[in-house]
């Protein structure tokens, strides 16, 4: 049996210091198979975004381990983690996290340039085309709408063809109609790539589109259920 795409084992994580220190994740155990679409669902403060960032190696647990494609993240140096993440994991944030002084094309090309890819800008151009933004290559983030910025962020997350896509409330800063377009794009691109998708949301209807729903409450997994996703209605 092949390794899970993501394996979280007995993870505990606290943030803050002194009296303000809060126990965010409590004894989390979760295996996600390759190609699964998983929704992390729960109220604000339940730990779902922190769990996603732990899967990405952007937060280090106090105890326990995270394995991506069989590799333990805590056994890699920061530089090794960054390279590994660049090759295997695409992350889409609620707040876009584009670099304001770079054009859309340059923002998308960054992970490829860091990886030493020779045709970074050609591939970045193709990536923008896949999210419908070929005409916006030379525009800066401030010249684009929120929906366009999130499309750029999605192109950047997918341009290195990662096997895992992690999305943290990707429509949280967008209006409903634009948010729906971004979600359609995420699912369509994910289907086309056959990647593993983990999506943080508080939207029950959106969660139902995934093949599995993991519900968190107060830093613990409350329930974990596989079901027949409602994707066919949107295909």
Short mmCIF file of C-alpha atoms in Angstrom, two decimals:
data_model
loop_
_atom_site.label_atom_id
_atom_site.label_comp_id
_atom_site.label_asym_id
_atom_site.label_seq_id
_atom_site.Cartn_x
_atom_site.Cartn_y
_atom_site.Cartn_z
CA UNK A 1 0.00 0.00 0.00
CA UNK A 2 1.42 3.38 -0.96
CA UNK A 3 2.06 6.14 1.55
CA UNK A 4 -0.79 8.57 2.19
CA UNK A 5 -0.37 11.96 0.52
CA UNK A 6 -0.59 13.52 3.99
CA UNK A 7 -0.17 11.80 7.34
CA UNK A 8 -0.64 13.76 10.58
CA UNK A 9 0.22 11.73 13.68
CA UNK A 10 -0.52 12.79 17.26
CA UNK A 11 0.02 16.48 16.51
CA UNK A 12 -0.26 19.04 19.28
CA UNK A 13 0.41 22.71 18.69
CA UNK A 14 0.20 25.79 20.88
CA UNK A 15 0.60 29.43 19.82
CA UNK A 16 1.42 32.55 21.81
CA UNK A 17 3.50 32.84 24.97
CA UNK A 18 2.99 33.10 28.72
CA UNK A 19 -0.59 33.47 29.87
CA UNK A 20 -1.67 34.16 26.29
CA UNK A 21 -0.43 30.74 25.11
CA UNK A 22 -3.30 28.75 23.62
CA UNK A 23 -3.47 25.04 22.81
CA UNK A 24 -4.71 25.16 19.18
CA UNK A 25 -4.38 21.54 18.00
CA UNK A 26 -4.93 18.58 20.32
CA UNK A 27 -3.82 15.04 19.47
CA UNK A 28 -4.66 15.30 15.78
CA UNK A 29 -4.34 12.05 13.79
CA UNK A 30 -5.33 12.19 10.13
CA UNK A 31 -4.32 10.31 6.97
CA UNK A 32 -5.33 11.68 3.57
CA UNK A 33 -4.99 9.43 0.54
CA UNK A 34 -3.56 10.53 -2.78
CA UNK A 35 -6.23 12.13 -4.96
CA UNK A 36 -8.73 12.69 -2.13
CA UNK A 37 -10.67 15.94 -1.80
CA UNK A 38 -11.04 16.76 1.88
CA UNK A 39 -12.88 19.64 3.55
CA UNK A 40 -11.72 20.82 6.98
CA UNK A 41 -14.93 22.20 8.42
CA UNK A 42 -15.56 23.93 11.73
CA UNK A 43 -16.35 27.19 13.49
CA UNK A 44 -13.83 30.02 13.84
CA UNK A 45 -11.14 29.08 16.32
CA UNK A 46 -11.57 25.33 15.82
CA UNK A 47 -8.00 24.96 14.53
CA UNK A 48 -8.73 24.15 10.89
CA UNK A 49 -6.47 26.84 9.36
CA UNK A 50 -3.67 26.02 11.80
CA UNK A 51 -3.97 22.34 10.86
CA UNK A 52 -3.69 23.27 7.18
CA UNK A 53 -0.60 25.41 7.83
CA UNK A 54 0.91 22.50 9.80
CA UNK A 55 0.33 20.22 6.80
CA UNK A 56 2.14 22.79 4.65
CA UNK A 57 5.10 22.92 7.03
CA UNK A 58 4.40 26.60 7.74
CA UNK A 59 3.65 25.87 11.41
CA UNK A 60 5.75 23.39 13.38
CA UNK A 61 3.90 21.19 15.88
CA UNK A 62 5.04 20.99 19.51
CA UNK A 63 4.75 17.21 19.33
CA UNK A 64 3.75 14.60 16.80
CA UNK A 65 4.72 14.45 13.15
CA UNK A 66 3.56 15.44 9.67
CA UNK A 67 4.53 13.33 6.67
CA UNK A 68 4.02 14.44 3.07
CA UNK A 69 4.39 11.62 0.52
CA UNK A 70 6.22 9.66 3.22
CA UNK A 71 8.71 12.41 4.14
CA UNK A 72 8.69 13.74 7.71
CA UNK A 73 8.75 17.52 7.55
CA UNK A 74 10.44 17.96 10.94
CA UNK A 75 13.44 15.97 9.72
CA UNK A 76 14.13 18.53 6.99
CA UNK A 77 16.00 21.80 7.50
CA UNK A 78 14.14 25.05 6.79
CA UNK A 79 15.76 25.28 3.35
CA UNK A 80 14.96 21.63 2.60
CA UNK A 81 11.38 22.18 3.76
CA UNK A 82 11.01 25.18 1.48
CA UNK A 83 12.32 23.24 -1.52
CA UNK A 84 10.19 20.21 -0.68
CA UNK A 85 7.09 22.39 -0.28
CA UNK A 86 7.83 24.12 -3.60
CA UNK A 87 7.95 20.77 -5.38
CA UNK A 88 5.02 19.01 -3.69
CA UNK A 89 2.56 21.51 -2.17
CA UNK A 90 0.61 24.45 -3.55
CA UNK A 91 -1.01 26.77 -1.01
CA UNK A 92 -3.84 29.25 -1.65
CA UNK A 93 -4.47 31.76 1.14
CA UNK A 94 -7.56 33.79 1.95
CA UNK A 95 -5.54 37.02 1.73
CA UNK A 96 -3.90 36.20 -1.65
CA UNK A 97 -0.33 37.02 -0.43
CA UNK A 98 0.80 38.40 -3.78
CA UNK A 99 3.89 40.64 -3.93
CA UNK A 100 2.64 44.14 -4.75
CA UNK A 101 5.76 45.25 -6.60
CA UNK A 102 5.64 42.34 -9.04
CA UNK A 103 3.37 41.81 -12.03
CA UNK A 104 0.93 38.90 -12.23
CA UNK A 105 3.40 37.03 -14.45
CA UNK A 106 6.29 37.63 -12.05
CA UNK A 107 4.21 36.55 -9.04
CA UNK A 108 3.32 33.26 -10.72
CA UNK A 109 6.91 32.67 -11.89
CA UNK A 110 8.42 33.03 -8.38
CA UNK A 111 8.16 29.37 -7.24
CA UNK A 112 9.57 28.19 -10.57
CA UNK A 113 12.48 30.66 -10.41
CA UNK A 114 13.25 29.55 -6.84
CA UNK A 115 13.31 25.96 -8.10
CA UNK A 116 15.73 26.91 -10.88
CA UNK A 117 13.31 26.16 -13.72
CA UNK A 118 14.71 27.54 -16.96
CA UNK A 119 11.39 28.30 -18.67
CA UNK A 120 9.75 29.82 -15.59
CA UNK A 121 8.11 32.73 -17.39
CA UNK A 122 6.77 30.59 -20.22
CA UNK A 123 5.19 28.20 -17.73
CA UNK A 124 3.88 31.10 -15.64
CA UNK A 125 2.26 32.53 -18.76
CA UNK A 126 0.57 29.18 -19.42
CA UNK A 127 -0.58 29.10 -15.79
CA UNK A 128 -2.22 32.51 -16.09
CA UNK A 129 -3.93 31.32 -19.26
CA UNK A 130 -5.41 28.37 -17.37
CA UNK A 131 -7.08 30.73 -14.88
CA UNK A 132 -8.31 33.07 -17.63
CA UNK A 133 -5.86 35.91 -17.02
CA UNK A 134 -3.67 35.96 -20.14
CA UNK A 135 -4.61 39.61 -20.67
CA UNK A 136 -3.47 40.63 -17.18
CA UNK A 137 0.13 39.36 -17.24
CA UNK A 138 1.71 42.79 -16.94
CA UNK A 139 -0.73 44.14 -14.32
CA UNK A 140 0.24 44.63 -10.69
CA UNK A 141 -1.96 43.33 -7.83
CA UNK A 142 -3.29 46.83 -7.05
CA UNK A 143 -4.56 47.06 -10.63
CA UNK A 144 -6.61 43.86 -10.30
CA UNK A 145 -9.86 42.97 -8.57
CA UNK A 146 -9.92 40.60 -5.59
CA UNK A 147 -11.13 37.78 -7.80
CA UNK A 148 -8.34 38.37 -10.30
CA UNK A 149 -5.76 38.45 -7.51
CA UNK A 150 -7.04 35.12 -6.19
CA UNK A 151 -6.80 33.66 -9.71
CA UNK A 152 -3.16 34.78 -9.83
CA UNK A 153 -2.60 33.18 -6.42
CA UNK A 154 -4.19 29.96 -7.67
CA UNK A 155 -2.01 29.96 -10.79
CA UNK A 156 1.05 30.47 -8.58
CA UNK A 157 0.01 27.58 -6.31
CA UNK A 158 -0.44 25.19 -9.24
CA UNK A 159 2.33 26.29 -11.62
CA UNK A 160 4.87 23.77 -10.31
CA UNK A 161 2.31 20.94 -10.71
CA UNK A 162 2.23 20.04 -7.01
CA UNK A 163 0.69 16.73 -5.96
CA UNK A 164 -1.13 18.49 -3.08
CA UNK A 165 -3.20 21.69 -3.09
CA UNK A 166 -4.03 23.28 0.26
CA UNK A 167 -6.63 26.08 0.20
CA UNK A 168 -7.38 28.18 3.30
CA UNK A 169 -10.81 29.85 3.00
CA UNK A 170 -9.89 30.82 -0.60
CA UNK A 171 -13.13 32.77 -1.11
CA UNK A 172 -13.17 34.50 2.29
CA UNK A 173 -12.25 37.93 0.89
CA UNK A 174 -14.44 37.69 -2.22
CA UNK A 175 -18.10 38.37 -2.89
CA UNK A 176 -20.37 35.38 -3.40
CA UNK A 177 -20.44 35.34 -7.20
CA UNK A 178 -16.68 35.76 -7.62
CA UNK A 179 -16.06 33.27 -4.82
CA UNK A 180 -18.18 30.70 -6.63
CA UNK A 181 -16.08 31.18 -9.79
CA UNK A 182 -12.85 30.62 -7.83
CA UNK A 183 -14.23 27.43 -6.28
CA UNK A 184 -15.27 26.10 -9.71
CA UNK A 185 -11.75 26.83 -10.95
CA UNK A 186 -10.10 25.07 -7.98
CA UNK A 187 -12.18 21.92 -8.46
CA UNK A 188 -11.76 21.94 -12.25
CA UNK A 189 -7.99 22.36 -12.11
CA UNK A 190 -7.74 19.81 -9.32
CA UNK A 191 -9.71 17.25 -11.34
CA UNK A 192 -7.52 17.89 -14.36
CA UNK A 193 -4.34 17.36 -12.33
CA UNK A 194 -5.54 14.48 -10.13
CA UNK A 195 -4.00 16.21 -7.14
CA UNK A 196 -4.96 15.85 -3.49
CA UNK A 197 -7.08 18.80 -2.32
CA UNK A 198 -7.52 19.93 1.29
CA UNK A 199 -9.90 22.85 1.64
CA UNK A 200 -10.54 24.85 4.82
CA UNK A 201 -14.06 26.24 4.97
CA UNK A 202 -16.94 27.05 7.28
CA UNK A 203 -19.38 26.63 4.37
CA UNK A 204 -21.33 23.36 4.68
CA UNK A 205 -22.43 23.40 1.01
CA UNK A 206 -18.86 23.80 -0.18
CA UNK A 207 -17.66 21.04 2.14
CA UNK A 208 -20.27 18.69 0.62
CA UNK A 209 -18.47 18.98 -2.72
CA UNK A 210 -15.46 17.16 -1.28
CA UNK A 211 -15.26 13.38 -1.01
CA UNK A 212 -14.55 13.58 2.72
CA UNK A 213 -15.43 16.01 5.52
CA UNK A 214 -13.30 16.32 8.64
CA UNK A 215 -15.03 18.42 11.32
CA UNK A 216 -12.95 20.17 13.95
CA UNK A 217 -14.01 21.70 17.23
CA UNK A 218 -11.77 23.19 19.93
CA UNK A 219 -8.64 21.82 18.28
CA UNK A 220 -9.83 18.22 18.04
CA UNK A 221 -11.28 16.13 15.22
CA UNK A 222 -14.97 15.86 16.07
CA UNK A 223 -15.91 13.64 13.13
CA UNK A 224 -14.38 12.29 9.93
CA UNK A 225 -16.73 11.03 7.25
CA UNK A 226 -16.28 9.97 3.66
CA UNK A 227 -19.31 10.47 1.46
CA UNK A 228 -20.36 10.69 -2.16
CA UNK A 229 -19.38 14.23 -3.13
CA UNK A 230 -21.90 16.45 -4.84
CA UNK A 231 -19.40 17.26 -7.56
CA UNK A 232 -21.35 15.69 -10.40
CA UNK A 233 -23.94 18.45 -10.28
CA UNK A 234 -21.19 20.98 -10.94
CA UNK A 235 -19.13 19.08 -13.48
#
